[in-house]
Amino acid sequence: MEFNNASKGIKKIFTAEVLALIAAICAVITAIFVVVMAVATKAESAGGAVASLGAAGLFGIATAVLGIIAYIFKIIGVNNVGKDEPAFKIALYLIFAGLVVAVVGSFFSGNATVKSVIDIASEVINLVITIYIIQGCCNLASKLGRDDVVNKGNTIFKLIICVYVLAIIANLIVAIFNGTGAAVTAGIIAIVSAVLNVIQYFIYISFLSKAKKMFAE
């Protein structure tokens, strides 16, 4: 049994998630510079604050650009696999829903609390998308008789849910602290959230890599 569309699509999704991983790393660096800027501002160090702001802006732009490219690859990949596996069609609808949430969130970029709430909504949507993609890959693996991929998918599924839940909790705490004006504390927790995001990408990519190799064998 061959799944040519799925094979091409998984490769695109894999590329998308690698780009998303790099974007997530840039997001961690951005969060670090934001904390440094907050500390410098509190210490009344104008030079440090300006330098940190510039660096945060640079890595923030890199995060956005890589994220957009990753989104395009992901849409193309999920659409391709959707021709062979229905679960990916649901994932595609959710990707567009996530895009709408991101666009709406861009209008509130100046409000830290609202942005944190939007980030939480995005995390929840991304979690559900990831669940459908993993489930879709497991469905295809089952049809190909690849129990090893199915078993890894089930394990990865549980790990990613745990990491995502922790990231969502971290974003919720960020929203609370932003509301109290504790910028440094909010920034530190934002770093924790960004690091958790990087961890889940490594876990997820390891599974996609195995799924990609499955179609090549």
mmCIF file of C-alpha atoms in Angstrom:
data_model
loop_
_atom_site.group_PDB
_atom_site.id
_atom_site.type_symbol
_atom_site.label_atom_id
_atom_site.label_comp_id
_atom_site.label_asym_id
_atom_site.label_seq_id
_atom_site.Cartn_x
_atom_site.Cartn_y
_atom_site.Cartn_z
ATOM 1 C CA MET A 1 0.000 0.000 0.000
ATOM 2 C CA GLU A 2 1.439 3.351 -1.066
ATOM 3 C CA PHE A 3 0.583 6.807 0.186
ATOM 4 C CA ASN A 4 2.360 9.148 -2.217
ATOM 5 C CA ASN A 5 0.460 12.232 -1.091
ATOM 6 C CA ALA A 6 1.135 11.417 2.551
ATOM 7 C CA SER A 7 4.820 10.871 1.849
ATOM 8 C CA LYS A 8 5.185 14.281 0.200
ATOM 9 C CA GLY A 9 3.066 15.941 2.859
ATOM 10 C CA ILE A 10 4.939 14.540 5.858
ATOM 11 C CA LYS A 11 8.198 15.832 4.377
ATOM 12 C CA LYS A 12 6.687 19.321 4.147
ATOM 13 C CA ILE A 13 5.336 19.102 7.701
ATOM 14 C CA PHE A 14 8.739 17.948 8.943
ATOM 15 C CA THR A 15 10.399 20.943 7.259
ATOM 16 C CA ALA A 16 7.730 23.237 8.713
ATOM 17 C CA GLU A 17 8.350 21.997 12.251
ATOM 18 C CA VAL A 18 12.138 22.343 11.916
ATOM 19 C CA LEU A 19 11.607 25.973 10.883
ATOM 20 C CA ALA A 20 9.144 26.362 13.757
ATOM 21 C CA LEU A 21 11.780 24.959 16.133
ATOM 22 C CA ILE A 22 14.292 27.584 14.989
ATOM 23 C CA ALA A 23 11.572 30.226 15.444
ATOM 24 C CA ALA A 24 10.900 28.892 18.952
ATOM 25 C CA ILE A 25 14.597 29.185 19.820
ATOM 26 C CA CYS A 26 14.543 32.777 18.549
ATOM 27 C CA ALA A 27 11.489 33.343 20.757
ATOM 28 C CA VAL A 28 13.464 32.143 23.799
ATOM 29 C CA ILE A 29 16.256 34.597 22.974
ATOM 30 C CA THR A 30 13.689 37.358 22.473
ATOM 31 C CA ALA A 31 12.144 36.622 25.874
ATOM 32 C CA ILE A 32 15.581 36.728 27.517
ATOM 33 C CA PHE A 33 16.328 40.152 26.020
ATOM 34 C CA VAL A 34 12.909 41.402 27.153
ATOM 35 C CA VAL A 35 13.769 40.405 30.724
ATOM 36 C CA VAL A 36 17.190 42.062 30.421
ATOM 37 C CA MET A 37 15.487 45.205 29.121
ATOM 38 C CA ALA A 38 13.054 45.194 32.070
ATOM 39 C CA VAL A 39 15.928 44.787 34.534
ATOM 40 C CA ALA A 40 17.958 47.523 32.820
ATOM 41 C CA THR A 41 14.967 49.853 32.873
ATOM 42 C CA LYS A 42 14.415 49.159 36.558
ATOM 43 C CA ALA A 43 18.096 49.882 37.213
ATOM 44 C CA GLU A 44 17.766 53.069 35.146
ATOM 45 C CA SER A 45 20.382 51.878 32.658
ATOM 46 C CA ALA A 46 19.268 53.602 29.458
ATOM 47 C CA GLY A 47 22.043 52.100 27.309
ATOM 48 C CA GLY A 48 21.305 48.537 28.432
ATOM 49 C CA ALA A 49 17.583 49.021 27.911
ATOM 50 C CA VAL A 50 18.026 50.378 24.371
ATOM 51 C CA ALA A 51 20.486 47.617 23.394
ATOM 52 C CA SER A 52 18.179 44.916 24.784
ATOM 53 C CA LEU A 53 15.188 46.448 23.016
ATOM 54 C CA GLY A 54 17.045 46.386 19.695
ATOM 55 C CA ALA A 55 18.131 42.768 20.139
ATOM 56 C CA ALA A 56 14.645 41.715 21.239
ATOM 57 C CA GLY A 57 13.183 43.421 18.159
ATOM 58 C CA LEU A 58 15.656 41.699 15.833
ATOM 59 C CA PHE A 59 15.006 38.202 17.174
ATOM 60 C CA GLY A 60 11.292 38.984 17.364
ATOM 61 C CA ILE A 61 11.264 39.716 13.623
ATOM 62 C CA ALA A 62 13.213 36.503 12.940
ATOM 63 C CA THR A 63 10.654 34.576 15.004
ATOM 64 C CA ALA A 64 7.765 36.085 13.018
ATOM 65 C CA VAL A 65 9.326 35.515 9.573
ATOM 66 C CA LEU A 66 10.300 31.908 10.315
ATOM 67 C CA GLY A 67 6.860 31.313 11.804
ATOM 68 C CA ILE A 68 5.136 32.544 8.636
ATOM 69 C CA ILE A 69 7.296 30.358 6.382
ATOM 70 C CA ALA A 70 6.703 27.364 8.663
ATOM 71 C CA TYR A 71 2.947 27.996 8.527
ATOM 72 C CA ILE A 72 2.981 27.963 4.716
ATOM 73 C CA PHE A 73 4.922 24.678 4.591
ATOM 74 C CA LYS A 74 2.610 23.198 7.219
ATOM 75 C CA ILE A 75 -0.539 24.128 5.303
ATOM 76 C CA ILE A 76 0.836 22.618 2.085
ATOM 77 C CA GLY A 77 1.990 19.468 3.886
ATOM 78 C CA VAL A 78 -1.211 18.888 5.854
ATOM 79 C CA ASN A 79 -3.285 19.503 2.727
ATOM 80 C CA ASN A 80 -1.260 16.860 0.844
ATOM 81 C CA VAL A 81 -1.542 14.230 3.579
ATOM 82 C CA GLY A 82 -5.253 15.029 3.912
ATOM 83 C CA LYS A 83 -5.764 13.419 0.514
ATOM 84 C CA ASP A 84 -4.763 10.072 2.045
ATOM 85 C CA GLU A 85 -5.857 10.451 5.678
ATOM 86 C CA PRO A 86 -9.039 12.278 6.907
ATOM 87 C CA ALA A 87 -7.534 13.285 10.271
ATOM 88 C CA PHE A 88 -5.299 15.766 8.448
ATOM 89 C CA LYS A 89 -8.324 17.516 6.948
ATOM 90 C CA ILE A 90 -9.479 18.411 10.468
ATOM 91 C CA ALA A 91 -5.930 19.541 11.266
ATOM 92 C CA LEU A 92 -6.034 21.820 8.210
ATOM 93 C CA TYR A 93 -9.250 23.520 9.383
ATOM 94 C CA LEU A 94 -7.671 24.055 12.800
ATOM 95 C CA ILE A 95 -4.542 25.565 11.232
ATOM 96 C CA PHE A 96 -6.698 28.197 9.548
ATOM 97 C CA ALA A 97 -8.531 28.776 12.837
ATOM 98 C CA GLY A 98 -5.154 29.303 14.513
ATOM 99 C CA LEU A 99 -4.209 31.751 11.785
ATOM 100 C CA VAL A 100 -7.364 33.775 12.470
ATOM 101 C CA VAL A 101 -6.525 33.844 16.198
ATOM 102 C CA ALA A 102 -2.970 35.012 15.409
ATOM 103 C CA VAL A 103 -4.269 37.817 13.162
ATOM 104 C CA VAL A 104 -6.706 38.949 15.844
ATOM 105 C CA GLY A 105 -3.905 38.813 18.403
ATOM 106 C CA SER A 106 -1.741 41.107 16.271
ATOM 107 C CA PHE A 107 -4.237 43.920 16.880
ATOM 108 C CA PHE A 108 -3.600 43.618 20.624
ATOM 109 C CA SER A 109 0.214 43.420 20.497
ATOM 110 C CA GLY A 110 0.446 46.506 22.696
ATOM 111 C CA ASN A 111 -1.597 44.936 25.483
ATOM 112 C CA ALA A 112 0.556 42.358 27.292
ATOM 113 C CA THR A 113 -2.339 40.768 29.168
ATOM 114 C CA VAL A 114 -4.533 40.325 26.086
ATOM 115 C CA LYS A 115 -1.527 39.038 24.145
ATOM 116 C CA SER A 116 -0.923 36.399 26.825
ATOM 117 C CA VAL A 117 -4.560 35.289 26.601
ATOM 118 C CA ILE A 118 -4.263 35.071 22.794
ATOM 119 C CA ASP A 119 -1.055 33.056 23.240
ATOM 120 C CA ILE A 120 -2.931 30.610 25.466
ATOM 121 C CA ALA A 121 -5.666 30.225 22.825
ATOM 122 C CA SER A 122 -2.989 29.623 20.168
ATOM 123 C CA GLU A 123 -1.285 27.003 22.357
ATOM 124 C CA VAL A 124 -4.580 25.136 22.799
ATOM 125 C CA ILE A 125 -5.279 25.178 19.037
ATOM 126 C CA ASN A 126 -1.711 24.068 18.250
ATOM 127 C CA LEU A 127 -2.051 21.222 20.746
ATOM 128 C CA VAL A 128 -5.212 19.949 19.041
ATOM 129 C CA ILE A 129 -3.558 20.301 15.604
ATOM 130 C CA THR A 130 -0.563 18.298 16.816
ATOM 131 C CA ILE A 131 -2.867 15.625 18.266
ATOM 132 C CA TYR A 132 -4.664 15.209 14.926
ATOM 133 C CA ILE A 133 -1.397 15.073 12.979
ATOM 134 C CA ILE A 134 0.076 12.444 15.305
ATOM 135 C CA GLN A 135 -3.170 10.455 15.202
ATOM 136 C CA GLY A 136 -3.233 10.732 11.405
ATOM 137 C CA CYS A 137 0.339 9.449 11.164
ATOM 138 C CA CYS A 138 -0.546 6.569 13.493
ATOM 139 C CA ASN A 139 -3.564 5.715 11.319
ATOM 140 C CA LEU A 140 -1.349 5.568 8.236
ATOM 141 C CA ALA A 141 1.293 3.569 10.115
ATOM 142 C CA SER A 142 -1.367 1.068 11.202
ATOM 143 C CA LYS A 143 -2.427 0.567 7.582
ATOM 144 C CA LEU A 144 1.223 -0.055 6.681
ATOM 145 C CA GLY A 145 1.641 -2.520 9.537
ATOM 146 C CA ARG A 146 4.160 -0.316 11.340
ATOM 147 C CA ASP A 147 3.334 -0.946 14.976
ATOM 148 C CA ASP A 148 6.648 0.634 16.016
ATOM 149 C CA VAL A 149 5.510 3.999 14.628
ATOM 150 C CA VAL A 150 2.073 3.611 16.224
ATOM 151 C CA ASN A 151 3.639 2.845 19.621
ATOM 152 C CA LYS A 152 6.009 5.796 19.379
ATOM 153 C CA GLY A 153 3.099 7.999 18.353
ATOM 154 C CA ASN A 154 1.146 6.984 21.452
ATOM 155 C CA THR A 155 4.142 7.742 23.684
ATOM 156 C CA ILE A 156 4.896 11.056 21.980
ATOM 157 C CA PHE A 157 1.207 11.944 22.220
ATOM 158 C CA LYS A 158 1.300 11.749 26.035
ATOM 159 C CA LEU A 159 4.610 13.608 26.344
ATOM 160 C CA ILE A 160 3.519 16.478 24.111
ATOM 161 C CA ILE A 161 0.229 16.897 25.974
ATOM 162 C CA CYS A 162 2.166 17.177 29.263
ATOM 163 C CA VAL A 163 4.570 19.780 27.835
ATOM 164 C CA TYR A 164 1.763 21.759 26.202
ATOM 165 C CA VAL A 165 -0.261 21.821 29.434
ATOM 166 C CA LEU A 166 2.781 23.162 31.297
ATOM 167 C CA ALA A 167 3.291 25.810 28.588
ATOM 168 C CA ILE A 168 -0.366 26.844 28.772
ATOM 169 C CA ILE A 169 -0.133 27.144 32.574
ATOM 170 C CA ALA A 170 3.040 29.248 32.174
ATOM 171 C CA ASN A 171 1.255 31.560 29.706
ATOM 172 C CA LEU A 172 -1.662 31.873 32.115
ATOM 173 C CA ILE A 173 0.718 32.916 34.892
ATOM 174 C CA VAL A 174 2.337 35.431 32.514
ATOM 175 C CA ALA A 175 -1.100 36.950 31.857
ATOM 176 C CA ILE A 176 -1.705 37.269 35.607
ATOM 177 C CA PHE A 177 1.677 38.871 36.357
ATOM 178 C CA ASN A 178 1.422 41.215 33.370
ATOM 179 C CA GLY A 179 -1.810 42.444 34.867
ATOM 180 C CA THR A 180 -0.028 43.307 38.115
ATOM 181 C CA GLY A 181 2.806 45.138 36.377
ATOM 182 C CA ALA A 182 5.480 42.649 37.482
ATOM 183 C CA ALA A 183 7.316 42.793 34.155
ATOM 184 C CA VAL A 184 10.478 40.962 35.257
ATOM 185 C CA THR A 185 8.567 38.061 36.829
ATOM 186 C CA ALA A 186 6.294 37.822 33.790
ATOM 187 C CA GLY A 187 9.348 37.853 31.538
ATOM 188 C CA ILE A 188 11.047 35.023 33.426
ATOM 189 C CA ILE A 189 7.928 32.870 33.236
ATOM 190 C CA ALA A 190 7.651 33.740 29.527
ATOM 191 C CA ILE A 191 11.167 32.325 29.091
ATOM 192 C CA VAL A 192 10.064 29.112 30.828
ATOM 193 C CA SER A 193 7.076 28.905 28.471
ATOM 194 C CA ALA A 194 9.315 29.481 25.427
ATOM 195 C CA VAL A 195 11.753 26.783 26.581
ATOM 196 C CA LEU A 196 8.871 24.320 27.034
ATOM 197 C CA ASN A 197 7.816 25.162 23.492
ATOM 198 C CA VAL A 198 11.298 24.283 22.221
ATOM 199 C CA ILE A 199 11.203 20.972 24.124
ATOM 200 C CA GLN A 200 7.886 19.955 22.580
ATOM 201 C CA TYR A 201 9.225 20.729 19.103
ATOM 202 C CA PHE A 202 12.192 18.386 19.650
ATOM 203 C CA ILE A 203 9.820 15.629 20.822
ATOM 204 C CA TYR A 204 7.408 16.215 17.941
ATOM 205 C CA ILE A 205 10.117 16.396 15.272
ATOM 206 C CA SER A 206 11.597 13.090 16.453
ATOM 207 C CA PHE A 207 8.228 11.459 15.716
ATOM 208 C CA LEU A 208 7.804 13.191 12.349
ATOM 209 C CA SER A 209 11.302 12.050 11.397
ATOM 210 C CA LYS A 210 10.309 8.439 12.070
ATOM 211 C CA ALA A 211 7.062 8.883 10.140
ATOM 212 C CA LYS A 212 8.967 10.418 7.207
ATOM 213 C CA LYS A 213 11.399 7.486 7.135
ATOM 214 C CA MET A 214 8.449 5.057 7.252
ATOM 215 C CA PHE A 215 7.244 6.266 3.850
ATOM 216 C CA ALA A 216 10.765 6.128 2.427
ATOM 217 C CA GLU A 217 11.254 2.464 3.363
#
